[in-house]
Amino acid sequence: MLKLQKELIQSDHFLTLAGKRFHYIWLYDHCLCPRCHHPSSFQKINDLSDRLELPKPKSVQFQDEKLIIDWDEDPAHRSIFPRSWLLSRAYDPKPEPRLYPRKKQLWDKAWLDANPPQWCQYGNGSIECWMNQLSTLGFTLLRKMPWEKLETFVSSIGPIYYIAQYGRYSTVKAIPNGQDLSLSAAGNALSPHTDITFLPTPPIVQLLYCVENEASGGESTLVDGFRVAQDFRQDYPHYFEIITQTPVTFWQLYQDWDYYVSQTKPIIKLNDTEEVTNIFFSHKNLGLDLPFEQMESFYEAYYGFFRYLKKTAYEYCFRMQAGDCLLVHNFRIMHGRKAFDPSSGSRHLETAYMDWNYFAGRQDFYQVQSFYR
């Protein structure tokens, strides 16, 4: 049976307000009264499962731009919904997205040459600038960040992900008997790679802060793994299939701390719709435990992919200066460096890792904060 009121139509299981339908059970579950709704956390207090039967309205009215429902229960229970609140949450015919989809700009050297990023200067109202760059391009560079401000900046993103015994930050400079090739006393070049492929980490924001860079050589390099994967898939579909379907082992040995850690996973991870979601690539950490019949065909595909991603057409090369803070989406962007001469001057970086979900959550907060006021 229908009951009509200005802007309001009542049916047995739902009502229609301003052309949008709302089920009574949804309205009950989203009641804003103090008994049902926690005012500072915006979370539900009322537990639907405590009811013996589904809620039913005793009376419904619309007045002063508010929907007012008295529920058929004892003690009396009234729900009041501002019209604007309801319409902003309407789900008829389907919900509007609360968050804008994150756009990714896949890039190569030619694209960056044609669209050179404008790097943000730390503390110069830069938060929206660097967040958008990191989300879109997969990396960003902040200039002139004082060392003493680094901790405050990192804390504004989220907690640091600890790796072994390094602590909050790990030092990257040439030292004797380093536990990783990045610490080589010879200043070896590092081919494009993603970090910590040997651990079951969530997607990571990697931070590289330049303390000093006076050495000859040592330019930083970046490669968009998603762009490489997209092009490689088109040019070499058979090799792409092998790379995505063959789990390989990445390992790391920490002799000083008595740790051996490893993870087995494909180099390129796809989701259920065959989209690339993660790149796990680190030649220096790769171990292959494949059957004889698979080994040669995998190496053909791996060699092809490795050569492909090292094309200069995909490489963005630049020199970090003291006070530069580079942020990269670690499981999209591969980073590396050119060889450098440690005897020509000091090259000192500090690196840290943060869960990408905290960065994404910070970015999302700025989108939805008005929704919860």
Coordinates of C-alpha atoms in Angstrom, one line a residue:
M1 CA 0.0 0.0 0.0
L2 CA 1.3 3.5 -0.9
K3 CA 1.1 6.5 1.3
L4 CA 1.8 9.9 -0.3
Q5 CA 3.2 13.0 1.2
K6 CA 5.0 15.9 -0.4
E7 CA 8.3 14.6 -1.7
L8 CA 7.7 11.3 0.1
I9 CA 6.1 8.0 -1.0
Q10 CA 5.8 5.1 1.4
S11 CA 5.7 1.5 0.4
D12 CA 5.7 -1.7 2.4
H13 CA 9.5 -2.3 2.5
F14 CA 10.9 1.1 1.5
L15 CA 10.1 4.7 1.0
T16 CA 10.9 7.1 -1.8
L17 CA 12.3 10.6 -1.1
A18 CA 13.1 13.0 -3.9
G19 CA 12.9 10.2 -6.3
K20 CA 15.4 8.0 -4.4
R21 CA 14.3 4.7 -2.7
F22 CA 15.5 3.8 0.8
H23 CA 14.7 0.5 2.5
Y24 CA 13.4 0.7 6.0
I25 CA 16.0 -1.7 7.3
W26 CA 18.8 0.5 5.8
L27 CA 17.3 3.6 7.5
Y28 CA 17.1 1.7 10.8
D29 CA 20.7 0.5 10.5
H30 CA 21.8 4.1 9.7
C31 CA 19.8 5.8 12.5
L32 CA 21.6 9.0 13.7
C33 CA 20.1 9.1 17.2
P34 CA 22.4 8.9 20.2
R35 CA 21.3 5.4 21.0
C36 CA 22.4 4.1 17.6
H37 CA 25.2 6.4 16.4
H38 CA 28.5 7.3 18.1
P39 CA 29.0 11.0 17.6
S40 CA 32.8 11.3 17.4
S41 CA 33.7 8.0 15.6
F42 CA 30.6 8.0 13.4
Q43 CA 30.3 4.3 14.0
K44 CA 27.2 2.2 14.7
I45 CA 26.2 1.4 18.3
N46 CA 22.9 -0.3 17.4
D47 CA 23.3 -4.0 16.6
L48 CA 20.8 -5.3 14.1
S49 CA 21.3 -8.9 15.2
D50 CA 19.9 -8.2 18.7
R51 CA 16.4 -7.7 17.2
L52 CA 14.0 -10.7 17.1
E53 CA 12.5 -9.4 13.9
L54 CA 13.2 -6.9 11.2
P55 CA 12.3 -3.3 12.1
K56 CA 9.1 -1.7 11.0
P57 CA 8.0 2.0 10.9
K58 CA 5.0 3.1 13.0
S59 CA 4.9 6.5 11.4
V60 CA 6.9 8.4 8.7
Q61 CA 6.8 12.1 7.9
F62 CA 8.8 14.7 6.1
Q63 CA 9.0 18.2 7.5
D64 CA 11.5 21.0 7.7
E65 CA 13.8 19.3 5.3
K66 CA 14.0 16.2 7.6
L67 CA 12.7 12.7 7.3
I68 CA 11.3 11.6 10.7
I69 CA 10.6 7.9 11.4
D70 CA 9.0 6.6 14.6
W71 CA 9.8 2.9 14.8
D72 CA 7.3 0.3 16.0
E73 CA 9.1 -0.8 19.2
D74 CA 9.3 -0.2 22.9
P75 CA 10.9 1.9 24.3
A76 CA 10.0 4.6 21.7
H77 CA 12.7 5.1 19.1
R78 CA 12.8 8.0 16.6
S79 CA 15.1 8.5 13.7
I80 CA 15.7 11.9 12.1
F81 CA 17.6 12.2 8.9
P82 CA 18.4 15.6 7.2
R83 CA 17.3 15.5 3.6
S84 CA 20.8 16.4 2.4
W85 CA 22.4 13.7 4.5
L86 CA 20.1 11.0 2.9
L87 CA 20.5 12.2 -0.7
S88 CA 24.3 12.3 -0.3
R89 CA 24.1 8.6 0.6
A90 CA 21.5 7.5 -1.8
Y91 CA 22.0 4.0 -3.4
D92 CA 19.1 4.0 -5.9
P93 CA 19.7 2.8 -8.5
K94 CA 23.3 2.3 -7.2
P95 CA 25.6 4.2 -4.8
E96 CA 27.7 7.0 -6.1
P97 CA 31.4 6.5 -5.4
R98 CA 32.4 8.2 -2.2
L99 CA 36.0 8.3 -3.4
Y100 CA 37.3 9.5 -6.8
P101 CA 39.1 6.7 -8.6
R102 CA 42.9 7.1 -8.5
K103 CA 44.2 7.8 -11.9
K104 CA 47.5 6.4 -13.0
Q105 CA 49.6 8.0 -15.7
L106 CA 51.9 5.3 -17.1
W107 CA 55.1 7.0 -18.4
D108 CA 58.3 6.5 -20.3
K109 CA 61.2 8.8 -20.9
A110 CA 59.5 10.5 -23.9
W111 CA 56.3 11.2 -21.8
L112 CA 58.3 12.7 -19.0
D113 CA 60.4 14.8 -21.4
A114 CA 57.1 16.2 -22.8
N115 CA 55.5 16.6 -19.4
P116 CA 58.3 17.4 -17.0
P117 CA 57.2 17.1 -13.4
Q118 CA 57.3 20.3 -11.3
W119 CA 59.0 19.1 -8.1
C120 CA 57.6 20.4 -4.8
Q121 CA 59.6 22.3 -2.3
Y122 CA 59.2 21.0 1.2
G123 CA 57.0 23.2 3.5
N124 CA 55.8 25.3 0.6
G125 CA 52.1 24.2 0.7
S126 CA 53.3 21.1 -1.1
I127 CA 51.1 18.3 0.4
E128 CA 48.5 18.2 -2.4
C129 CA 51.3 18.5 -5.1
W130 CA 53.5 15.6 -3.9
M131 CA 50.5 13.4 -3.0
N132 CA 49.0 13.7 -6.5
Q133 CA 52.3 13.1 -8.2
L134 CA 53.0 10.0 -6.1
S135 CA 49.5 8.6 -6.7
T136 CA 49.5 9.4 -10.4
L137 CA 53.1 8.9 -11.6
G138 CA 54.2 6.4 -8.8
F139 CA 56.9 8.7 -7.6
T140 CA 57.6 12.3 -6.5
L141 CA 60.6 14.4 -5.4
L142 CA 60.5 16.9 -2.6
R143 CA 63.3 19.5 -2.6
K144 CA 65.1 21.3 0.2
M145 CA 63.9 19.1 3.1
P146 CA 66.0 19.7 6.2
W147 CA 67.2 16.5 7.8
E148 CA 65.7 17.5 11.1
K149 CA 62.2 17.7 9.5
L150 CA 62.4 14.2 8.0
E151 CA 60.8 12.5 11.0
T152 CA 57.9 14.9 11.1
F153 CA 57.3 14.4 7.4
V154 CA 57.4 10.6 7.6
S155 CA 55.0 10.6 10.6
S156 CA 52.6 12.6 8.5
I157 CA 52.3 9.7 6.1
G158 CA 52.2 6.7 8.4
P159 CA 54.2 4.2 10.5
I160 CA 57.5 3.0 9.2
Y161 CA 57.8 -0.7 8.2
Y162 CA 60.8 -2.2 9.9
I163 CA 63.2 -4.4 8.0
A164 CA 65.3 -6.8 10.0
Q165 CA 67.5 -4.9 12.5
Y166 CA 67.9 -1.8 10.5
G167 CA 65.5 0.2 12.6
R168 CA 63.4 3.1 11.3
Y169 CA 65.9 4.0 8.6
S170 CA 68.7 2.2 6.8
T171 CA 71.8 3.9 5.6
V172 CA 72.9 3.5 2.0
K173 CA 76.5 4.3 1.4
A174 CA 79.7 2.5 0.4
I175 CA 81.0 0.4 3.3
P176 CA 83.3 -2.6 3.5
N177 CA 81.6 -6.0 3.6
G178 CA 78.1 -4.6 3.2
Q179 CA 75.1 -7.0 3.5
D180 CA 73.6 -5.8 0.3
L181 CA 74.9 -4.8 -3.1
S182 CA 73.6 -1.3 -2.5
L183 CA 76.2 -0.9 0.2
S184 CA 79.1 -2.1 -2.0
A185 CA 82.4 -0.5 -1.2
A186 CA 83.0 -0.4 -5.0
G187 CA 80.0 1.8 -5.7
N188 CA 78.4 -0.8 -8.1
A189 CA 75.7 0.2 -10.4
L190 CA 72.2 -1.1 -9.5
S191 CA 70.0 -2.2 -12.3
P192 CA 66.2 -1.3 -12.0
H193 CA 64.6 -3.2 -9.1
T194 CA 62.0 -3.1 -6.5
D195 CA 63.0 -3.4 -2.8
I196 CA 62.1 -6.1 -0.2
T197 CA 60.8 -8.6 -2.7
F198 CA 61.9 -11.3 -0.3
L199 CA 59.3 -10.4 2.4
P200 CA 55.5 -10.7 2.4
T201 CA 55.0 -7.0 2.7
P202 CA 51.9 -5.0 1.7
P203 CA 52.4 -2.4 -1.1
I204 CA 55.1 0.0 0.1
V205 CA 56.0 3.6 -0.2
Q206 CA 59.8 3.8 -0.3
L207 CA 61.5 6.9 0.9
L208 CA 65.1 7.8 -0.1
Y209 CA 66.5 10.9 1.5
C210 CA 69.7 12.3 0.2
V211 CA 72.0 13.4 3.1
E212 CA 75.1 14.0 0.8
N213 CA 76.0 13.3 -2.8
E214 CA 79.5 14.5 -3.7
A215 CA 80.7 11.4 -5.5
S216 CA 81.3 11.2 -9.2
G217 CA 78.5 9.2 -10.8
G218 CA 75.7 7.6 -8.8
E219 CA 72.8 9.2 -10.8
S220 CA 69.4 7.8 -9.7
T221 CA 67.2 6.0 -12.2
L222 CA 63.5 5.2 -12.3
V223 CA 61.4 2.9 -14.5
D224 CA 57.6 2.7 -14.6
G225 CA 57.1 -1.1 -14.2
F226 CA 53.5 -0.8 -15.1
R227 CA 54.3 0.9 -18.4
V228 CA 57.0 -1.7 -19.2
A229 CA 54.6 -4.6 -18.4
Q230 CA 51.9 -3.0 -20.6
D231 CA 54.3 -2.7 -23.6
F232 CA 56.0 -6.1 -23.0
R233 CA 52.6 -7.8 -22.9
Q234 CA 51.8 -6.3 -26.3
D235 CA 55.1 -7.1 -27.9
Y236 CA 55.9 -10.5 -26.3
P237 CA 52.6 -12.0 -25.1
H238 CA 54.1 -15.5 -24.8
Y239 CA 57.0 -14.3 -22.6
F240 CA 54.5 -12.2 -20.6
E241 CA 52.4 -15.2 -19.9
I242 CA 55.5 -17.2 -18.6
I243 CA 56.6 -14.3 -16.4
T244 CA 53.1 -13.9 -14.8
Q245 CA 52.4 -17.6 -14.3
T246 CA 55.8 -18.8 -13.0
P247 CA 56.5 -18.2 -9.3
V248 CA 60.1 -17.5 -8.5
T249 CA 62.0 -17.1 -5.2
F250 CA 63.5 -13.9 -4.0
W251 CA 65.9 -14.2 -1.0
Q252 CA 68.1 -12.1 1.3
L253 CA 70.8 -13.2 3.7
Y254 CA 71.6 -11.1 6.7
Q255 CA 74.8 -12.7 8.1
D256 CA 75.3 -10.1 10.8
W257 CA 71.8 -10.8 12.3
D258 CA 71.5 -14.5 11.4
Y259 CA 68.5 -14.1 9.1
Y260 CA 67.7 -15.8 5.8
V261 CA 64.4 -14.6 4.4
S262 CA 62.6 -15.6 1.1
Q263 CA 59.4 -15.3 -0.7
T264 CA 58.1 -17.1 -3.8
K265 CA 55.8 -15.2 -6.2
P266 CA 55.5 -14.3 -9.9
I267 CA 57.5 -11.3 -11.1
I268 CA 54.3 -9.7 -12.5
K269 CA 51.1 -10.1 -10.5
L270 CA 47.7 -9.8 -12.1
N271 CA 44.3 -9.3 -10.6
D272 CA 41.1 -11.2 -11.5
T273 CA 40.6 -9.0 -14.5
E274 CA 44.1 -9.6 -15.8
E275 CA 45.3 -6.1 -14.9
V276 CA 48.9 -5.6 -13.6
T277 CA 48.8 -4.8 -9.9
N278 CA 52.3 -5.5 -8.7
I279 CA 55.9 -5.7 -10.0
F280 CA 58.3 -7.8 -8.0
F281 CA 61.7 -7.5 -9.7
S282 CA 65.2 -7.7 -8.2
H283 CA 67.8 -9.6 -10.2
K284 CA 70.3 -9.4 -7.3
N285 CA 67.8 -11.2 -5.0
L286 CA 66.4 -13.7 -7.5
G287 CA 66.8 -17.5 -7.0
L288 CA 65.4 -20.0 -9.4
D289 CA 64.1 -23.4 -8.1
L290 CA 62.4 -24.6 -11.3
P291 CA 62.2 -28.1 -12.8
F292 CA 64.6 -28.8 -15.7
E293 CA 61.8 -28.7 -18.3
Q294 CA 60.8 -25.2 -17.2
M295 CA 64.2 -23.6 -16.7
E296 CA 65.2 -22.8 -20.3
S297 CA 61.9 -21.4 -21.3
F298 CA 61.7 -19.3 -18.2
Y299 CA 65.2 -17.8 -18.7
E300 CA 64.2 -16.9 -22.3
A301 CA 61.2 -15.0 -21.0
Y302 CA 63.2 -13.5 -18.1
Y303 CA 66.1 -12.4 -20.3
G304 CA 63.7 -10.8 -22.7
F305 CA 61.9 -8.9 -19.9
F306 CA 65.1 -7.8 -18.2
R307 CA 66.5 -6.5 -21.5
Y308 CA 63.2 -4.8 -22.3
L309 CA 62.9 -2.9 -19.0
K310 CA 66.6 -1.6 -19.3
K311 CA 65.8 0.2 -22.6
T312 CA 66.8 3.8 -22.3
A313 CA 63.4 4.7 -23.6
Y314 CA 61.9 3.7 -20.2
E315 CA 64.6 5.2 -18.0
Y316 CA 64.3 8.5 -16.1
C317 CA 67.7 9.5 -14.9
F318 CA 68.5 12.4 -12.5
R319 CA 70.9 13.3 -9.8
M320 CA 69.8 13.7 -6.2
Q321 CA 71.0 16.6 -4.2
A322 CA 71.4 17.0 -0.4
G323 CA 67.9 17.6 1.0
D324 CA 66.1 15.8 -1.8
C325 CA 63.5 13.3 -0.6
L326 CA 62.4 10.8 -3.2
L327 CA 59.2 8.8 -2.7
V328 CA 58.3 5.8 -4.9
H329 CA 55.5 3.3 -5.1
N330 CA 57.8 0.4 -4.6
F331 CA 55.8 -2.3 -6.3
R332 CA 55.2 -0.2 -9.4
I333 CA 58.3 1.9 -9.9
M334 CA 61.7 0.2 -10.2
H335 CA 64.6 2.3 -9.1
G336 CA 68.4 1.9 -9.6
R337 CA 71.6 3.9 -9.8
K338 CA 74.6 4.4 -12.0
A339 CA 78.0 3.3 -10.7
F340 CA 79.9 5.8 -8.7
D341 CA 83.4 6.3 -7.5
P342 CA 83.5 6.3 -3.6
S343 CA 87.0 7.8 -3.6
S344 CA 85.7 10.9 -5.3
G345 CA 83.4 12.0 -2.5
S346 CA 80.6 10.8 -0.2
R347 CA 77.3 9.5 -1.4
H348 CA 74.9 9.0 1.6
L349 CA 71.2 8.2 1.4
E350 CA 68.8 7.2 4.2
T351 CA 65.9 5.0 3.2
A352 CA 62.6 4.0 4.9
Y353 CA 59.5 2.0 4.0
M354 CA 55.8 2.8 4.8
D355 CA 52.7 0.9 4.0
W356 CA 51.1 2.3 0.8
N357 CA 47.6 1.8 2.4
Y358 CA 48.4 4.5 5.0
F359 CA 49.4 7.0 2.2
A360 CA 46.2 6.1 0.3
G361 CA 44.2 6.5 3.5
R362 CA 45.7 9.9 4.1
Q363 CA 44.8 10.9 0.6
D364 CA 41.3 9.5 0.9
F365 CA 40.8 11.3 4.2
Y366 CA 41.0 14.7 2.4
Q367 CA 38.2 13.5 0.0
V368 CA 35.8 12.2 2.6
Q369 CA 36.3 14.4 5.7
S370 CA 33.4 16.7 4.8
F371 CA 31.2 13.6 4.4
Y372 CA 31.5 13.0 8.2
R373 CA 30.9 16.5 9.5

